PDB file of C-alpha atoms in Angstrom:
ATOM      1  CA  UNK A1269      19.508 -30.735  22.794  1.00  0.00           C
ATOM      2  CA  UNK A1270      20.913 -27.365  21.405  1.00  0.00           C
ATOM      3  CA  UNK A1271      20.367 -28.683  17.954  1.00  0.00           C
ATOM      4  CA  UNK A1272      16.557 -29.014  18.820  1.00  0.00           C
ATOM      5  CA  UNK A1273      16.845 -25.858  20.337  1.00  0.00           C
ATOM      6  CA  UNK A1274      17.935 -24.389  17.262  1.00  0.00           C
ATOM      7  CA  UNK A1275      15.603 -26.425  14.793  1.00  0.00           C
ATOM      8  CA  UNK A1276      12.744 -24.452  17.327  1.00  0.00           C
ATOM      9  CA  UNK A1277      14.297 -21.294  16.963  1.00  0.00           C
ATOM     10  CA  UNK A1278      14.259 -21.283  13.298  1.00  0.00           C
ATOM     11  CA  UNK A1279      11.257 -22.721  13.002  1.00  0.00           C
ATOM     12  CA  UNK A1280       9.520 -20.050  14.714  1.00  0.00           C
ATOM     13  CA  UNK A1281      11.292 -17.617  13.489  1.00  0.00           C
ATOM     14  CA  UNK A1282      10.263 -18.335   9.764  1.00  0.00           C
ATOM     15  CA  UNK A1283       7.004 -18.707  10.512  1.00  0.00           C
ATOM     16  CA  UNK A1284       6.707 -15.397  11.789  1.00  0.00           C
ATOM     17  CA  UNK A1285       8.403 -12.998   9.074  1.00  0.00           C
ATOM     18  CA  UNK A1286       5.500 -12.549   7.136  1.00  0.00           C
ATOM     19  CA  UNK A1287       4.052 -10.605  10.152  1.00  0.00           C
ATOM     20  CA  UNK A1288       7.485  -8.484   9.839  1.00  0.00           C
ATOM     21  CA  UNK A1289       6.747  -7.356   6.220  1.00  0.00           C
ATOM     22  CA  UNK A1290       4.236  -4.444   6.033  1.00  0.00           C
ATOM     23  CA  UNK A1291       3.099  -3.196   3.053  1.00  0.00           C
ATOM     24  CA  UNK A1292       2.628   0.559   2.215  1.00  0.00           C
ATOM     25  CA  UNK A1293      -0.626   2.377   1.385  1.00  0.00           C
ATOM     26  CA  UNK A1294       0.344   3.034  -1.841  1.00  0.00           C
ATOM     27  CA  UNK A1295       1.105  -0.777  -2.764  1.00  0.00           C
ATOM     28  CA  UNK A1296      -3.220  -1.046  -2.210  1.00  0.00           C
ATOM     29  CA  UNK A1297      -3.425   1.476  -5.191  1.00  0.00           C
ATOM     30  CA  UNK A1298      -0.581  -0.211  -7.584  1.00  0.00           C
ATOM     31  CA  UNK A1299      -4.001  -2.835  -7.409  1.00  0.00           C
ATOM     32  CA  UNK A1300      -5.485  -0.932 -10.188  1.00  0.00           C
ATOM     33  CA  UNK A1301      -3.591   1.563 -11.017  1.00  0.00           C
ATOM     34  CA  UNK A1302      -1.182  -0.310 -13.456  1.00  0.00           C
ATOM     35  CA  UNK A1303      -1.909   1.185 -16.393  1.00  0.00           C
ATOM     36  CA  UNK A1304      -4.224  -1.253 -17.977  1.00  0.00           C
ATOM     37  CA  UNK A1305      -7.380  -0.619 -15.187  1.00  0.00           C
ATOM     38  CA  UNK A1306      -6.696   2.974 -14.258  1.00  0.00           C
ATOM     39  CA  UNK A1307      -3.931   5.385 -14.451  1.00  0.00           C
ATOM     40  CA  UNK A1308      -0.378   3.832 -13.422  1.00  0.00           C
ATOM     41  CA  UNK A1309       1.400   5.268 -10.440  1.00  0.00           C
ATOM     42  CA  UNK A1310       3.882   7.165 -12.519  1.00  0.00           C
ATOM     43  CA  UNK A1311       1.198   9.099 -14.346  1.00  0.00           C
ATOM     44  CA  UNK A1312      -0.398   9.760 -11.360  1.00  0.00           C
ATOM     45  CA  UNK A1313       3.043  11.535 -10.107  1.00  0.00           C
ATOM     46  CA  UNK A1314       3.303  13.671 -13.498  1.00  0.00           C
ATOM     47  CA  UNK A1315      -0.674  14.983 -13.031  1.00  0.00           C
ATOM     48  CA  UNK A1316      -0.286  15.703  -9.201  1.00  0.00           C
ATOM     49  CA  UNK A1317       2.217  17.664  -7.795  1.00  0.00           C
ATOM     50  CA  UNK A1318       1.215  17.781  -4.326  1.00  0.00           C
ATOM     51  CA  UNK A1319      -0.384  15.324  -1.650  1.00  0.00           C
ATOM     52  CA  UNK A1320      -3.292  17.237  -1.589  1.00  0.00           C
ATOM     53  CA  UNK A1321      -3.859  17.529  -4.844  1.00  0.00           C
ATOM     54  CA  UNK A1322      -4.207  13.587  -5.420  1.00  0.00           C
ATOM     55  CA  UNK A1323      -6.646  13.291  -2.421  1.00  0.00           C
ATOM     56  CA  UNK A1324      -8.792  15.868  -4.260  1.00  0.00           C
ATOM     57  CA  UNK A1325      -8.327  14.248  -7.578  1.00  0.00           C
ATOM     58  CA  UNK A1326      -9.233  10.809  -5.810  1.00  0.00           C
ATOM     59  CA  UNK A1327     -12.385  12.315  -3.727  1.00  0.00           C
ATOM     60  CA  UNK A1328     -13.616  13.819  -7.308  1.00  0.00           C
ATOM     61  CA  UNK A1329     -13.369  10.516  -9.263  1.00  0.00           C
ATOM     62  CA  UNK A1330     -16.686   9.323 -10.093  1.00  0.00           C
ATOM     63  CA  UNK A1331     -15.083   5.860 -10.700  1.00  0.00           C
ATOM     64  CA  UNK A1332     -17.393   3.409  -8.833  1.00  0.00           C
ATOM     65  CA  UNK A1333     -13.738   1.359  -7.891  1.00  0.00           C
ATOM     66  CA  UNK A1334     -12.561   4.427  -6.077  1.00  0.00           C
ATOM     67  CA  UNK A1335     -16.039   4.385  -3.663  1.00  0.00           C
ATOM     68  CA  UNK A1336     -14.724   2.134  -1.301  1.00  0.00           C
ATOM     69  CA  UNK A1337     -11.228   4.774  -1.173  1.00  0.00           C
ATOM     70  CA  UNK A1338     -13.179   7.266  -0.693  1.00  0.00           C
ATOM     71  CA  UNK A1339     -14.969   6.526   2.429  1.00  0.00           C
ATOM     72  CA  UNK A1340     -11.159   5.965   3.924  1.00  0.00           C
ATOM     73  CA  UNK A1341      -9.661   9.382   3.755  1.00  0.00           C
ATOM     74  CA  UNK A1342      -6.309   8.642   6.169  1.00  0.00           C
ATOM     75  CA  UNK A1343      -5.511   5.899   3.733  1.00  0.00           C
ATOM     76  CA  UNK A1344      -6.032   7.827   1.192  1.00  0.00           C
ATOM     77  CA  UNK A1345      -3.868  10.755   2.339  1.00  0.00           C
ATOM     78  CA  UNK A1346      -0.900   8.121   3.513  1.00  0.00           C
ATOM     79  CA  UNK A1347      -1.142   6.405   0.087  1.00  0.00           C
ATOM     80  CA  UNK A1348      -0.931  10.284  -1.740  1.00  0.00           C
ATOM     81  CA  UNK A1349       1.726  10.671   0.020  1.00  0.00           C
ATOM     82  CA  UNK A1350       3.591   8.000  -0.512  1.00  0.00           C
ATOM     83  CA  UNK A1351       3.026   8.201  -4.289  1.00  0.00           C
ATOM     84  CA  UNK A1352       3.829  12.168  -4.486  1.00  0.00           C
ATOM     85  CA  UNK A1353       7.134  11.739  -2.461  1.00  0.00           C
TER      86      UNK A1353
END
């Protein structure tokens, strides 16, 4: 019986770590932004200094890509600042 138990336990624990893992804003950016599509995340960090200063440079890009970003301005800010910090 406590084997079972177990085999239950483990089971349903497995199944539900993906649901643990959350990804950050910025990983919906490293999408594109790779280099090859649009500027990588590093060059990104050497042009803007600040937060604020990638949302602006994001909400001035007439990149059709970047309309959907746009519309979305918390993820937007989160994702600048995860990729300034």
């Amino acid at each position: 019986m406590k084997k079972i138990l177990l085999a239950i336990t483990t089971l349903v624990l497995a199944s539900l770590m993906p649901f643990l893992a959350v990804a950050g804003e910025s990983d919906t950016c490293k999408g594109c932004h790779n280099g090859s599509v649009a500027p990588a995340v590093d060059a990104l960090k050497a042009k803007f200094k600040t937060a604020d200063a990638l949302v602006a440079g994001a909400k001035s890009s007439t990149n059709p890509m970047m309309k959907s970003i746009q519309a979305d301005e918390a993820k937007l800010k989160a994702a600048a600042a995860e990729i300034v910090k």
